[in-house]
Short mmCIF file of C-alpha atoms and ligand atoms in Angstrom, two decimals:
data_model
loop_
_atom_site.label_atom_id
_atom_site.label_comp_id
_atom_site.label_asym_id
_atom_site.label_seq_id
_atom_site.Cartn_x
_atom_site.Cartn_y
_atom_site.Cartn_z
CA MET A 1 -21.80 3.03 35.43
CA GLU A 2 -22.90 2.33 31.87
CA TYR A 3 -20.00 1.11 29.80
CA TYR A 4 -21.12 3.20 26.80
CA SER A 5 -23.26 6.28 27.42
CA LYS A 6 -25.72 7.26 24.67
CA LYS A 7 -23.56 10.24 23.83
CA ILE A 8 -20.45 8.07 23.49
CA ILE A 9 -22.31 5.71 21.16
CA ASN A 10 -23.59 8.65 19.13
CA ARG A 11 -20.13 10.21 18.82
CA PHE A 12 -18.63 6.86 17.90
CA MET A 13 -21.26 6.19 15.23
CA HIS A 14 -21.38 9.76 13.85
CA PRO A 15 -18.10 11.54 14.54
CA LYS A 16 -18.12 15.18 13.37
CA ASN A 17 -14.38 15.69 13.20
CA LEU A 18 -13.15 12.50 11.58
CA GLY A 19 -10.61 12.99 8.78
CA LYS A 20 -7.58 14.97 7.77
CA ILE A 21 -7.04 18.72 7.48
CA LYS A 22 -5.42 19.67 4.21
CA ASP A 23 -2.39 21.86 4.88
CA ALA A 24 -2.63 21.22 8.61
CA SER A 25 -0.53 23.59 10.73
CA GLY A 26 0.40 20.75 13.09
CA ILE A 27 -0.04 16.97 13.15
CA GLY A 28 0.32 14.82 16.23
CA ASP A 29 0.72 11.08 16.13
CA THR A 30 0.55 8.78 19.15
CA THR A 31 0.32 5.12 19.97
CA ASN A 32 -0.81 3.60 23.21
CA LEU A 33 1.71 0.92 24.05
CA ARG A 34 -0.79 -0.82 26.33
CA CYS A 35 -3.52 -1.45 23.77
CA GLY A 36 -1.73 -0.68 20.49
CA ASP A 37 -4.29 1.91 19.39
CA LEU A 38 -3.18 4.76 17.15
CA MET A 39 -4.37 8.34 17.06
CA LYS A 40 -3.55 11.26 14.84
CA ILE A 41 -4.74 14.83 15.44
CA TYR A 42 -4.61 17.55 12.79
CA LEU A 43 -4.75 21.22 13.75
CA LYS A 44 -5.39 24.35 11.76
CA VAL A 45 -3.88 27.23 13.71
CA GLU A 46 -4.33 30.96 13.25
CA LYS A 47 -1.99 33.51 14.75
CA ARG A 48 -3.79 36.36 16.49
CA GLY A 49 -1.37 38.89 17.91
CA ASP A 50 0.98 36.99 20.20
CA GLU A 51 -1.34 34.01 20.52
CA GLU A 52 -2.14 30.98 18.44
CA ILE A 53 -5.78 29.98 18.20
CA ILE A 54 -6.89 26.52 17.14
CA LYS A 55 -9.31 27.20 14.30
CA ASP A 56 -10.00 23.60 13.38
CA ALA A 57 -9.15 20.13 14.67
CA LYS A 58 -9.70 16.73 13.12
CA PHE A 59 -8.62 13.23 14.00
CA GLU A 60 -7.98 9.76 12.67
CA THR A 61 -8.03 6.90 15.13
CA PHE A 62 -7.38 3.24 14.82
CA GLY A 63 -8.81 2.28 18.14
CA CYS A 64 -11.75 1.48 20.35
CA GLY A 65 -15.17 3.14 20.40
CA HIS A 66 -14.19 5.26 23.38
CA ALA A 67 -11.03 6.47 21.64
CA ILE A 68 -13.09 7.57 18.63
CA ALA A 69 -15.79 9.29 20.71
CA ILE A 70 -13.22 10.94 22.96
CA SER A 71 -11.00 12.23 20.16
CA ASP A 72 -14.08 13.58 18.35
CA MET A 73 -15.15 15.44 21.50
CA MET A 74 -11.60 16.61 22.15
CA CYS A 75 -11.52 18.21 18.67
CA ASP A 76 -14.74 20.09 19.44
CA LEU A 77 -13.48 21.24 22.82
CA VAL A 78 -10.16 22.67 21.59
CA LYS A 79 -11.57 24.68 18.69
CA GLY A 80 -11.33 28.40 19.40
CA LYS A 81 -8.86 27.87 22.25
CA THR A 82 -5.26 29.00 22.68
CA PHE A 83 -2.62 26.29 23.08
CA THR A 84 -2.49 26.86 26.84
CA GLU A 85 -6.27 26.50 27.15
CA ALA A 86 -6.38 23.47 24.85
CA LEU A 87 -3.69 21.64 26.81
CA LYS A 88 -5.82 21.99 29.94
CA VAL A 89 -8.70 20.03 28.36
CA GLY A 90 -8.67 16.82 30.31
CA TYR A 91 -10.49 13.60 30.79
CA GLU A 92 -12.98 15.25 33.20
CA ASP A 93 -13.93 17.93 30.63
CA ILE A 94 -14.51 15.28 27.98
CA ALA A 95 -16.53 13.12 30.39
CA GLU A 96 -18.67 16.13 31.28
CA GLU A 97 -19.67 16.38 27.61
CA ILE A 98 -20.05 12.76 26.58
CA GLY A 99 -20.82 11.02 29.84
CA PRO A 100 -18.82 8.94 32.29
CA ILE A 101 -15.75 7.20 30.95
CA PRO A 102 -15.10 3.84 32.64
CA PRO A 103 -11.77 3.76 34.54
CA VAL A 104 -10.44 1.10 32.17
CA LYS A 105 -10.96 3.58 29.29
CA VAL A 106 -9.31 6.64 30.86
CA HIS A 107 -6.14 5.84 28.93
CA CYS A 108 -8.11 6.49 25.71
CA ALA A 109 -8.53 10.11 26.84
CA LYS A 110 -4.84 10.29 27.69
CA LEU A 111 -4.07 9.11 24.17
CA ALA A 112 -6.12 12.02 22.75
CA GLN A 113 -4.32 14.46 25.06
CA ALA A 114 -0.95 13.10 23.96
CA ALA A 115 -1.91 13.40 20.27
CA LEU A 116 -3.04 17.00 20.81
CA LYS A 117 0.21 17.85 22.62
CA ALA A 118 2.21 16.26 19.80
CA ALA A 119 0.26 18.30 17.19
CA ILE A 120 0.98 21.53 19.08
CA GLU A 121 4.67 20.60 19.37
CA ASP A 122 4.72 19.83 15.65
CA TYR A 123 3.29 23.29 14.94
CA LYS A 124 5.87 24.92 17.23
CA GLU A 125 8.67 22.98 15.59
CA LYS A 126 7.49 24.02 12.10
CA THR A 127 7.15 27.66 13.08
CA LYS A 128 10.05 27.61 15.61
CA LEU A 129 8.13 29.31 18.41
FE1 FES B 201 -6.83 1.74 23.35
FE2 FES B 201 -9.12 2.85 23.85
S1 FES B 201 -8.55 0.78 24.20
S2 FES B 201 -7.35 3.78 23.07
#
């Protein structure tokens, strides 16, 4: 297995979703205690009937190349999804898009999932769902 697929390198060098969302509906902050990397996910949420739809997602990461590529892809994958659908986006879905993630880097994907979950919880807390 290649350590960095071409797609991972491309995402790492040219992330599309890097940055903050002004007036974010929810912000999730996580740290990986193993490697010390930090990740923050910002969500813009729109209520449609009884459901919340993620309209936009951005990230800031102080971490490895995989963490940056993965969080960028994660933001793309959750846009347009409900919270339930977004929380099902896993390491396999991300790998399908950006190429194989070495086992030693799977925790980078888990960090993105944890940041997303925290951002959704932050939204729920703010809106008391
Ligand atoms: Fe820590 Fe990738 S090595 S998130």
